[in-house]
XYZ file of C-alpha atoms in Angstrom:
578
model
C 56.561 -23.804 162.271
C 54.658 -27.074 162.085
C 53.314 -27.769 158.645
C 49.664 -28.629 158.427
C 49.342 -31.880 156.278
C 47.844 -31.880 152.709
C 44.486 -33.502 152.234
C 44.786 -37.126 151.888
C 44.415 -38.157 147.774
C 41.508 -40.514 147.236
C 42.045 -43.953 147.614
C 40.844 -44.824 144.165
C 43.720 -42.357 142.864
C 46.188 -43.970 145.073
C 45.429 -47.673 144.132
C 45.362 -46.802 140.522
C 48.815 -45.778 140.556
C 51.028 -48.627 139.023
C 54.469 -49.757 140.213
C 55.905 -48.832 137.055
C 54.783 -45.157 137.785
C 56.530 -44.908 141.000
C 60.168 -44.780 139.929
C 59.340 -41.968 137.515
C 57.748 -40.095 140.444
C 61.165 -40.135 142.116
C 63.170 -38.764 139.424
C 62.109 -34.968 140.069
C 63.153 -35.256 143.816
C 66.736 -36.719 142.656
C 67.004 -33.858 140.084
C 66.171 -31.272 142.650
C 68.634 -32.960 145.114
C 71.236 -32.685 142.475
C 70.428 -29.105 141.469
C 70.807 -27.789 145.038
C 73.710 -29.948 146.168
C 76.114 -27.174 144.804
C 74.304 -24.555 146.503
C 74.354 -26.243 150.035
C 78.179 -26.580 149.554
C 78.437 -23.297 148.658
C 76.855 -22.014 151.802
C 78.858 -24.171 153.754
C 81.996 -22.549 152.331
C 80.485 -19.202 153.154
C 79.953 -19.885 156.822
C 83.848 -20.843 157.053
C 84.985 -17.718 154.793
C 82.784 -14.794 155.225
C 82.106 -12.618 152.235
C 84.190 -9.652 151.942
C 81.249 -7.124 150.870
C 78.011 -6.527 150.266
C 78.502 -6.887 146.413
C 79.867 -10.434 147.105
C 76.839 -11.315 149.069
C 74.508 -10.274 146.722
C 75.956 -12.080 143.863
C 76.018 -15.219 145.859
C 72.496 -14.795 146.816
C 71.521 -13.934 143.305
C 73.120 -17.062 142.113
C 71.390 -19.230 144.814
C 67.995 -17.733 143.909
C 68.301 -18.480 140.376
C 69.568 -22.137 140.794
C 66.606 -22.935 143.093
C 63.986 -21.325 140.848
C 65.511 -23.275 137.897
C 65.541 -26.389 139.820
C 61.948 -25.719 140.904
C 60.657 -25.236 137.545
C 62.320 -28.569 136.388
C 60.429 -30.609 138.815
C 57.218 -28.780 139.566
C 54.067 -30.146 137.916
C 52.301 -27.636 135.835
C 48.915 -26.296 137.106
C 47.025 -28.127 134.354
C 48.533 -31.466 135.768
C 47.449 -30.740 139.288
C 44.019 -30.194 138.381
C 43.840 -33.080 136.163
C 45.307 -35.164 139.265
C 42.922 -33.927 141.748
C 39.604 -35.588 140.225
C 38.040 -35.183 143.737
C 36.292 -32.313 145.121
C 38.407 -29.587 146.764
C 38.069 -30.185 150.867
C 36.586 -27.032 152.185
C 39.727 -26.691 154.542
C 41.877 -26.561 151.461
C 40.365 -23.688 149.941
C 41.688 -21.699 153.009
C 45.413 -22.181 152.395
C 45.819 -19.500 149.718
C 48.349 -16.813 149.999
C 47.273 -13.375 151.249
C 49.194 -11.656 148.458
C 48.572 -14.020 145.552
C 44.839 -15.084 145.948
C 43.920 -18.199 144.056
C 47.257 -19.621 144.678
C 47.791 -22.748 147.149
C 50.477 -22.515 149.741
C 52.544 -25.519 149.049
C 55.042 -25.975 151.945
C 56.850 -28.904 149.901
C 57.732 -26.511 146.785
C 61.543 -26.271 146.612
C 61.230 -22.181 146.746
C 59.615 -22.682 150.212
C 62.882 -23.974 151.570
C 65.219 -20.993 150.240
C 66.019 -19.041 153.048
C 64.157 -15.714 153.016
C 67.575 -13.695 153.793
C 68.985 -15.100 150.592
C 65.966 -13.808 148.531
C 66.255 -10.343 150.185
C 70.089 -10.205 149.667
C 69.496 -10.729 145.988
C 67.392 -7.657 145.651
C 69.388 -5.071 147.337
C 69.659 -2.277 144.952
C 70.475 1.080 146.948
C 74.127 2.518 146.975
C 75.603 1.607 149.968
C 76.576 4.343 152.557
C 80.070 4.201 154.445
C 80.603 6.910 157.036
C 81.309 7.218 160.813
C 77.488 7.166 161.429
C 77.049 3.654 159.611
C 80.175 2.224 161.646
C 78.507 3.633 165.027
C 75.271 2.088 164.087
C 77.081 -1.184 163.222
C 78.739 -1.151 166.830
C 75.338 -0.572 168.478
C 73.627 -3.429 166.950
C 76.580 -5.765 166.836
C 77.090 -5.297 170.705
C 73.449 -6.309 171.639
C 73.321 -9.502 169.940
C 70.057 -10.296 172.351
C 68.265 -7.152 170.810
C 69.225 -8.243 167.304
C 67.749 -12.035 167.926
C 64.474 -10.484 169.376
C 64.086 -8.207 166.367
C 64.799 -10.440 163.882
C 62.472 -13.053 165.455
C 59.587 -10.621 165.480
C 60.496 -9.837 162.188
C 60.362 -13.388 160.924
C 56.829 -13.379 161.083
C 56.001 -10.801 158.814
C 59.148 -10.449 156.403
C 57.589 -12.907 153.787
C 54.542 -10.617 153.298
C 56.748 -7.323 153.198
C 59.295 -8.828 150.907
C 56.482 -10.137 148.306
C 55.005 -6.525 148.259
C 58.337 -4.934 147.783
C 59.093 -7.208 144.852
C 55.896 -6.912 143.140
C 56.277 -3.095 143.039
C 60.105 -3.330 141.681
C 61.318 -1.484 144.647
C 64.594 -1.883 146.454
C 64.767 -4.323 149.052
C 66.249 -2.185 151.454
C 62.769 -0.770 152.201
C 61.434 -4.018 153.570
C 64.258 -3.514 156.310
C 62.891 -0.243 157.204
C 60.334 -1.761 160.144
C 63.706 -2.865 161.869
C 65.007 0.868 162.173
C 61.238 2.388 162.513
C 59.915 0.011 165.352
C 62.228 -3.116 165.695
C 59.308 -4.954 163.913
C 56.847 -4.201 166.873
C 53.439 -3.752 165.486
C 52.239 -2.540 168.812
C 55.089 0.217 168.751
C 53.905 3.979 169.613
C 56.343 7.018 169.769
C 56.046 10.074 171.892
C 54.960 11.761 168.760
C 52.155 9.554 168.413
C 53.259 7.468 165.214
C 52.098 4.060 165.831
C 52.511 0.295 164.309
C 55.640 -1.142 162.655
C 55.883 1.513 160.081
C 55.282 4.106 162.435
C 52.556 6.099 160.629
C 51.307 9.471 162.093
C 47.655 9.665 162.526
C 47.070 12.164 159.648
C 49.453 10.358 157.309
C 47.643 7.181 157.947
C 44.409 8.613 157.241
C 45.763 9.829 154.089
C 46.557 6.293 153.021
C 43.195 4.811 154.169
C 44.321 3.445 157.411
C 41.173 3.279 159.410
C 41.639 4.852 163.121
C 38.529 4.569 165.035
C 37.049 3.192 168.460
C 37.404 -0.149 167.361
C 40.291 -0.530 165.165
C 43.701 0.977 164.110
C 44.866 -0.149 160.664
C 48.488 1.709 161.403
C 48.933 -1.596 163.566
C 47.477 -3.909 161.006
C 50.368 -5.678 159.294
C 48.909 -6.167 155.728
C 47.284 -2.783 155.837
C 50.065 -0.742 157.127
C 52.726 -2.369 154.588
C 50.478 -1.618 151.609
C 50.301 1.972 152.935
C 53.981 2.420 153.858
C 54.950 1.150 150.405
C 52.471 3.428 148.659
C 53.824 6.394 150.850
C 57.558 5.612 149.840
C 56.573 5.319 145.808
C 54.857 8.731 146.196
C 57.973 10.105 148.061
C 60.410 8.433 145.365
C 58.356 10.463 142.578
C 57.996 13.599 144.495
C 62.287 13.570 144.726
C 62.686 11.989 140.988
C 63.696 8.488 141.859
C 66.113 9.458 144.559
C 65.512 6.859 147.494
C 67.668 8.416 149.974
C 65.761 11.660 149.973
C 62.568 9.639 149.769
C 63.732 7.815 153.037
C 64.690 11.165 154.837
C 61.239 12.595 153.839
C 59.732 9.443 155.451
C 61.420 10.347 158.593
C 61.424 14.125 158.725
C 58.296 15.077 156.202
C 58.661 15.513 152.790
C 57.894 19.210 153.344
C 60.602 19.915 155.358
C 63.013 17.771 152.878
C 61.526 19.869 149.969
C 62.669 23.063 151.824
C 66.534 21.854 152.676
C 66.716 21.037 148.770
C 65.363 24.555 147.670
C 67.860 25.984 150.387
C 70.965 24.090 148.573
C 69.319 24.789 145.086
C 69.105 28.510 145.747
C 72.444 28.419 147.206
C 74.246 26.543 144.359
C 75.017 23.448 146.490
C 74.324 19.564 145.968
C 71.131 18.543 146.590
C 72.066 15.022 147.799
C 71.135 13.547 151.507
C 74.804 13.799 152.316
C 74.900 17.743 151.835
C 71.349 18.662 152.895
C 71.008 20.615 156.403
C 69.017 18.213 158.186
C 68.273 17.168 161.916
C 70.470 14.856 163.734
C 67.741 12.209 163.908
C 67.276 11.976 159.973
C 71.049 12.270 159.379
C 71.301 9.168 161.476
C 68.392 7.474 159.812
C 69.866 6.224 156.669
C 73.145 5.227 158.607
C 70.920 2.954 160.657
C 69.032 1.302 157.753
C 72.518 0.788 156.005
C 74.032 -0.836 158.981
C 70.800 -3.339 159.352
C 71.530 -3.912 155.726
C 75.336 -4.889 156.413
C 74.255 -7.213 158.922
C 71.846 -8.953 157.004
C 74.393 -9.364 153.913
C 77.480 -10.380 156.207
C 76.098 -11.356 159.522
C 79.379 -13.544 160.395
C 81.130 -10.553 160.068
C 79.856 -8.789 163.024
C 79.581 -11.950 164.990
C 75.627 -12.510 164.385
C 73.472 -14.986 163.391
C 70.266 -14.693 161.899
C 67.420 -16.964 162.312
C 66.164 -19.207 159.413
C 63.074 -17.469 157.493
C 61.438 -19.851 155.114
C 60.128 -18.360 151.949
C 56.452 -18.800 152.273
C 53.629 -17.280 154.186
C 53.745 -17.670 157.685
C 50.018 -16.558 158.279
C 46.741 -16.671 156.178
C 43.908 -14.693 156.329
C 40.737 -16.116 157.243
C 37.460 -14.095 156.445
C 34.555 -13.958 159.089
C 31.099 -13.047 158.859
C 30.017 -12.453 162.429
C 31.192 -10.273 165.310
C 33.503 -12.390 167.450
C 35.174 -11.859 170.915
C 38.923 -11.809 170.453
C 39.067 -14.183 173.621
C 36.830 -16.418 171.484
C 38.527 -16.334 168.204
C 41.956 -17.355 169.940
C 40.192 -19.984 171.536
C 38.998 -21.622 168.251
C 42.422 -21.075 166.772
C 43.973 -23.108 169.918
C 46.265 -19.969 170.328
C 46.840 -17.911 173.473
C 45.361 -14.085 173.146
C 48.584 -12.735 173.357
C 49.957 -14.748 170.361
C 46.794 -13.766 168.571
C 47.027 -10.675 169.025
C 50.364 -10.411 167.482
C 48.592 -11.351 164.328
C 45.886 -9.201 164.801
C 47.149 -6.113 166.650
C 44.736 -3.287 165.023
C 41.874 -4.515 167.305
C 41.394 -1.959 170.119
C 38.420 -3.813 171.772
C 37.651 -7.154 172.913
C 35.550 -7.852 169.985
C 36.150 -7.980 166.215
C 33.682 -6.540 164.123
C 32.958 -8.469 160.716
C 31.478 -5.627 159.106
C 34.874 -3.520 159.519
C 37.486 -6.181 159.742
C 36.246 -9.053 157.686
C 38.978 -11.134 158.233
C 41.400 -12.263 161.054
C 45.198 -13.395 160.285
C 46.274 -16.621 161.687
C 49.531 -18.839 161.471
C 48.992 -21.484 158.639
C 48.399 -24.417 160.892
C 46.049 -22.340 163.093
C 44.037 -21.195 160.190
C 42.738 -24.703 159.550
C 42.316 -25.431 162.970
C 40.501 -22.006 163.445
C 37.864 -23.206 160.620
C 37.319 -26.778 161.774
C 36.460 -25.572 165.262
C 34.459 -23.031 163.856
C 32.390 -25.613 162.049
C 31.670 -27.485 165.175
C 31.142 -24.464 167.412
C 27.680 -24.085 168.803
C 26.571 -20.993 170.789
C 27.113 -17.113 170.886
C 30.414 -15.915 169.187
C 30.465 -12.471 170.759
C 29.699 -10.919 174.289
C 29.699 -7.574 173.427
C 28.157 -5.089 171.101
C 27.985 -1.487 170.325
C 25.754 1.049 171.734
C 25.066 4.944 170.925
C 24.379 7.144 173.885
C 21.031 8.717 173.385
C 21.726 11.900 175.331
C 25.031 13.161 177.303
C 25.062 11.158 180.448
C 26.915 10.212 183.567
C 29.114 7.071 183.181
C 27.209 5.584 186.356
C 23.768 6.132 184.512
C 24.838 4.796 181.319
C 26.227 1.883 183.202
C 22.796 1.196 184.675
C 21.088 1.521 181.524
C 23.213 -1.313 179.972
C 23.165 -3.521 182.610
C 26.991 -3.441 183.906
C 28.707 -1.548 186.697
C 30.375 1.683 186.379
C 33.856 0.595 187.001
C 33.465 -2.040 184.184
C 32.008 0.732 181.776
C 34.828 2.898 182.486
C 37.369 0.515 182.187
C 36.648 -1.164 178.746
C 35.826 2.276 177.320
C 38.469 4.245 178.827
C 36.424 7.003 180.244
C 38.251 9.778 182.324
C 37.051 10.346 186.009
C 35.061 13.475 186.089
C 33.790 13.171 182.827
C 30.317 12.909 181.152
C 29.870 10.766 178.011
C 28.374 13.118 175.235
C 25.532 12.425 173.292
C 26.103 10.118 170.004
C 29.329 8.523 171.281
C 29.293 4.789 170.896
C 30.030 2.764 173.712
C 31.202 -0.942 174.187
C 28.656 -2.572 176.075
C 27.442 -6.602 176.827
C 25.129 -7.650 174.774
C 21.438 -8.526 175.722
C 18.322 -9.776 174.467
C 17.370 -5.792 173.235
C 21.080 -5.569 171.950
C 22.055 -8.985 170.259
C 22.699 -7.526 166.621
C 25.921 -7.397 164.975
C 27.308 -3.987 164.674
C 26.395 -2.188 161.468
C 29.173 -1.080 158.810
C 28.668 2.486 159.084
C 28.848 2.483 163.153
C 31.782 -0.202 162.625
C 33.827 2.555 160.526
C 32.657 5.846 162.364
C 32.487 5.148 165.868
C 33.712 7.865 168.159
C 33.406 8.693 171.854
C 33.542 12.355 173.354
C 33.597 13.642 176.841
C 32.362 16.815 178.566
C 33.582 17.780 182.098
C 31.173 16.782 184.730
C 30.574 20.346 186.464
C 27.410 21.745 188.064
C 25.015 23.310 185.764
C 25.849 27.019 184.300
C 23.534 29.977 184.271
C 23.699 32.508 181.421
C 23.621 35.898 182.767
C 24.023 39.310 180.843
C 25.987 42.461 182.197
C 25.781 45.866 180.664
C 29.054 47.538 179.388
C 29.952 51.172 180.565
C 32.005 53.540 178.959
C 35.299 52.566 177.825
C 34.756 48.786 179.007
C 37.063 46.279 177.266
C 36.881 42.448 177.644
C 40.029 42.774 179.908
C 38.457 45.124 182.298
C 34.811 43.454 182.535
C 36.903 40.215 183.010
C 38.922 41.626 185.664
C 36.123 43.316 187.388
C 34.007 39.932 187.821
C 36.958 37.881 188.363
C 36.556 35.950 184.986
C 38.511 34.725 182.355
C 39.490 37.089 179.369
C 39.920 34.547 176.898
C 36.753 32.734 178.336
C 34.686 36.042 178.315
C 35.800 36.697 174.704
C 34.947 33.466 173.529
C 31.268 33.755 174.943
C 30.663 37.051 173.319
C 32.680 36.007 170.010
C 34.995 38.773 170.227
C 38.629 38.948 170.351
C 40.432 39.112 173.882
C 41.611 42.893 172.840
C 37.916 43.901 171.990
C 36.138 46.990 173.349
C 32.511 46.912 174.280
C 30.262 49.931 173.264
C 28.374 51.570 176.301
C 25.338 49.861 177.478
C 26.049 46.942 175.222
C 25.141 43.604 176.951
C 28.003 41.258 177.883
C 27.171 37.661 178.030
C 28.826 35.556 181.008
C 28.121 31.944 182.427
C 28.285 31.149 186.117
C 28.012 28.040 187.989
C 24.712 27.441 189.967
C 25.081 29.098 193.545
C 28.179 30.821 192.188
C 28.671 34.546 193.280
C 29.435 37.161 190.715
C 30.511 40.065 192.593
C 32.469 43.106 191.010
C 35.782 44.018 192.524
C 36.283 47.421 193.647
C 38.963 48.968 191.559
C 42.170 49.928 193.258
C 42.340 53.701 194.508
C 38.691 54.141 194.160
C 37.407 53.431 197.598
C 36.886 57.005 199.055
C 33.945 58.369 200.902
C 33.184 60.576 198.096
C 32.816 57.616 195.748
C 30.676 56.106 198.355
C 28.432 58.871 198.655
C 27.874 59.258 195.017
C 27.048 55.718 194.830
C 23.888 56.110 196.771
C 22.572 58.186 193.367
C 24.205 55.871 190.831
C 22.556 54.275 187.945
C 21.248 50.790 188.371
C 23.068 48.164 185.944
C 20.824 44.687 185.686
C 22.592 41.252 185.902
C 19.856 38.871 184.615
C 19.592 35.502 183.811
C 18.841 34.129 180.512
C 15.111 32.879 179.768
C 16.486 30.670 177.197
C 18.561 28.712 179.178
C 16.283 25.383 179.510
C 19.046 23.839 181.927
C 17.839 26.426 184.483
C 14.154 26.586 183.909
C 13.242 25.923 187.224
C 16.482 27.492 189.115
C 15.889 30.375 191.681
C 15.483 33.900 190.176
C 18.232 36.115 189.705
C 18.300 39.046 191.829
C 19.141 42.508 190.468
C 22.440 43.562 191.130
C 22.898 47.510 192.012
C 26.140 48.739 190.422
C 27.140 52.163 191.080
C 28.781 54.285 188.539
C 30.487 57.374 188.793
C 30.440 60.403 186.564
C 32.619 58.788 183.778
C 30.538 55.562 183.732
C 32.975 53.557 185.314
C 31.666 50.818 187.661
C 32.913 50.973 190.898
C 30.888 48.479 193.242
C 28.147 45.962 193.422
C 25.651 45.731 196.363
C 23.869 42.238 195.660
C 25.112 38.865 193.766
C 23.444 35.755 192.045
C 22.645 32.980 194.505
């Protein structure tokens, strides 16, 4: 990553520095080199003689981190010294360069800590007991025989790892948890499982909502790097407390669900068996879950032992957050940041639509250098920032009619809003539409957070009709007689599918305009005697409902003469609806 140059010091301050002060300013650098030299030599020795165990790797990493921190504290100026030295007003762009996770603190890419390999910092924080079984070795073999996959996975992870590590350390949690996205999603924030789990932490929809991850028409925070990381660690802390600090059970619950793990623990307790991870009866996927995490940990601790190399990851933020106060097209934001759109979306994957809503998001994430570029270009930009806005559908409409009303093609409206074929857009749905003179306002916070879209089948208008039940009629018999669905007829009449109607009770049904509603003659009942008796049969009306406003001007419904036998069973109908 290219380093953004620091703002130039005021000329007067530079000229005021005497020659006698310059040699002194070099001493901290010499002190730092002297402190770091043994660590460099030790690292070289490690490459030629790989460490034999994770414990050795952890001890070496802890020694490296402590030495660097000591050297950094010896040479770093205090905050008061920095404040005194910067007599000039802080540049506007410089205000931007703050750590997302440590508000108010500047990101200093020249700080000694920034040059520590982040992998060493992670090795030093490992705290969970190691697993050693055949499943671990199986996972190790899988990863070690796929170096290209490991390279892609760790390359993606290097963009986000610093922020994950910072959050894990702040909470004093085992550093193994920072490796979990490698197992869950290979650090892909666009990952989606067949079970609808999404993002690099693989949140299910309900669990995501439980941890305040917004999921609506415009955004899905399960894909958001910062929001999903916070939610995942909150969830893991909850699971740890639930299982009395047993991180292995907490991780099993993260994969299988806390209720399932709780039941497995209760079964073992009832049977007098151990309740640790190795002794629980759990599905194969969950049984293999921790061994995969252990294999990733082993590779991180001793990559040379597996014939793998890890990319260097600097110990400072790779990206920064930039506040926005206007709606902005994704394409426009990428252009202002001088990034291609795919790269921009790597850092802002939660955006579901081609527009970023200021009322909902409030910020975007950008690589360090591009953050400053974005702010500078935004200051110079003239013209609209967004070409899209939200429109609430005033009534249930066909997509073609909605498209005409907002001034775009039906195909375009369907594509951008993902409207399925043969569907209507229901009243109150929110659609993304082009901005116009009458629709040029930024989307409100309420709409940005609660926008939704719903569809209804595009079918011919339905007419409500009523039938009169005979003696002994059930939902099933009426449905069979008129070729209606039993479940549907039960829903229309708000009864169960096994319900029996009272003689003469009105039975509600719905038919399409022009659909024929004719009773089916029961098998074995068609005889001359029954036909003769039908002449003197009682008449049952099949009438349309006057309350159906959708068919106010529809043709009148004819009466259907229904012949009934002595037992009241319907046997035939002479006319039908039109």
